[in-house]
Tab-separated table of C-alpha atoms in Angstrom:
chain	number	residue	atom	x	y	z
A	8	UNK	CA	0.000	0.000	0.000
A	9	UNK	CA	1.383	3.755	-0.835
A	10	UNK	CA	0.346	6.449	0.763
A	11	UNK	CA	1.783	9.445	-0.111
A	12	UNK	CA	0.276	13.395	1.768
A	13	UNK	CA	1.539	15.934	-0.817
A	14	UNK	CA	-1.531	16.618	-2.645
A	15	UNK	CA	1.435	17.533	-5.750
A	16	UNK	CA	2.936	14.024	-5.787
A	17	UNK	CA	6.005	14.893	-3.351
A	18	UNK	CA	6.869	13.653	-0.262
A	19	UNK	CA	7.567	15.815	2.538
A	20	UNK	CA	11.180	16.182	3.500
A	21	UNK	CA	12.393	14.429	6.583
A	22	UNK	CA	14.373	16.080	10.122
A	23	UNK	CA	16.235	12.619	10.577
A	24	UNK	CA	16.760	9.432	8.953
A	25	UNK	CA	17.161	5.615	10.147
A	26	UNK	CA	17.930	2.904	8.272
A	27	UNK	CA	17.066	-0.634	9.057
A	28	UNK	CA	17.497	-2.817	5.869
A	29	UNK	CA	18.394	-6.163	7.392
A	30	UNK	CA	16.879	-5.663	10.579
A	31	UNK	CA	14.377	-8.166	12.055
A	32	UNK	CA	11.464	-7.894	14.027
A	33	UNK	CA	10.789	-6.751	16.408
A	34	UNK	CA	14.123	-4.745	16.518
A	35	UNK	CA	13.503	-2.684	13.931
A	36	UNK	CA	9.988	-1.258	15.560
A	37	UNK	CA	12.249	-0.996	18.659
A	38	UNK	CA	14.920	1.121	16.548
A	39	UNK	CA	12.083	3.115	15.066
A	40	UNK	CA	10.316	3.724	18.552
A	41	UNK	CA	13.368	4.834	20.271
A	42	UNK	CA	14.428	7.818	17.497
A	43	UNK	CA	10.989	8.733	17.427
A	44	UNK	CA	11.126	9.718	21.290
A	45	UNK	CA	14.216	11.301	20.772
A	46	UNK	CA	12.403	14.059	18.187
A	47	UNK	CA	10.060	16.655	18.996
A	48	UNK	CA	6.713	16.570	18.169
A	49	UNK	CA	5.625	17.436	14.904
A	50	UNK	CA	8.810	16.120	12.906
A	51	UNK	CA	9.324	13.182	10.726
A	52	UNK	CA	11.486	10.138	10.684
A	53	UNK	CA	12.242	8.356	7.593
A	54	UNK	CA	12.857	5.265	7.691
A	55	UNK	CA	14.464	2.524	5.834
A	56	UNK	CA	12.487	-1.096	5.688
A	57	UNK	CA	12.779	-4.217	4.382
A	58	UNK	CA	10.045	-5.977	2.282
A	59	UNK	CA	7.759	-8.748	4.238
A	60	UNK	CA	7.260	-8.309	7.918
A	61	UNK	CA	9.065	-5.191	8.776
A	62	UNK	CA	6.957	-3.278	5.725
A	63	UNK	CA	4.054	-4.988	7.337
A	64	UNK	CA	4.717	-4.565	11.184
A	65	UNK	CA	6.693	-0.900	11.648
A	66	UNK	CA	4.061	1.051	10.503
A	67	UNK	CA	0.984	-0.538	12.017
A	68	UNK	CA	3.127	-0.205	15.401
A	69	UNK	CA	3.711	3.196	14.579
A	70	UNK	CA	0.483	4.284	14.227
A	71	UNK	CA	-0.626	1.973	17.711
A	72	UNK	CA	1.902	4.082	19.460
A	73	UNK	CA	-0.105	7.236	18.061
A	74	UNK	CA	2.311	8.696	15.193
A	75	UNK	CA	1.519	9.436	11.845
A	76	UNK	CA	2.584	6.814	8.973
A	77	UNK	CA	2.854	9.935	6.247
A	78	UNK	CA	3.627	7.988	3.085
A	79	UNK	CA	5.376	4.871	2.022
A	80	UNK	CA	7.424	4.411	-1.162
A	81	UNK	CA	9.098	1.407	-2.411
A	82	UNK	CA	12.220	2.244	-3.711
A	83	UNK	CA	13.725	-1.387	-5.891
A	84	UNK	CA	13.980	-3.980	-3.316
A	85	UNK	CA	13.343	-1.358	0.089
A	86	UNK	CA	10.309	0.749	1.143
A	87	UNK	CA	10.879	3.916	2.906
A	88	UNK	CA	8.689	4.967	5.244
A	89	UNK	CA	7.551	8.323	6.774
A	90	UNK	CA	6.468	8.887	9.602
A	91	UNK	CA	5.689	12.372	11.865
A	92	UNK	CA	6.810	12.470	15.559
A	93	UNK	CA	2.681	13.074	17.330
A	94	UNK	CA	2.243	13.655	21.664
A	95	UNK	CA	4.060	15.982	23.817
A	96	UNK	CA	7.640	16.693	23.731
């Protein structure tokens, strides 16, 4: 599934960057979670993801934790992923 924000075809531009290609689950949600409580509110992560589970898992877990998956692009044989920083700082 892409979803994609900018109503012009462009994705928004990240604040920080993680990549996790060859990472398993569940480290990579655990990788993910801990830069996104590093960043303030209202920023975005972009993150690097494997195809199969992690595409699958990271963002779903995202959004539980109460983020924002902004868009998701597969890029060859790796997705990446954005996703904006929601709660308090």
């Amino acid at each position: 599934m892409d979803r994609n924000n900018g109503q012009d075809g462009c994705l928004p531009s990240s604040d920080a960057e993680l990549d996790l290609r060859g990472v398993i689950c569940p480290y990579n949600f655990v990788k993910t979670k801990l830069k996104l409580e590093m960043m303030q509110s209202g920023q975005v992560l972009s993150v690097l993801l494997d195809d199969g589970d992690p595409i699958r898992n990271v963002p779903r877990s995202v959004e539980n934790e109460g983020h924002t998956v902004l868009a998701q692009e597969r890029l060859d044989k790796v997705y990446r992923v954005l996703i904006r920083r929601e709660g308090n700082d």
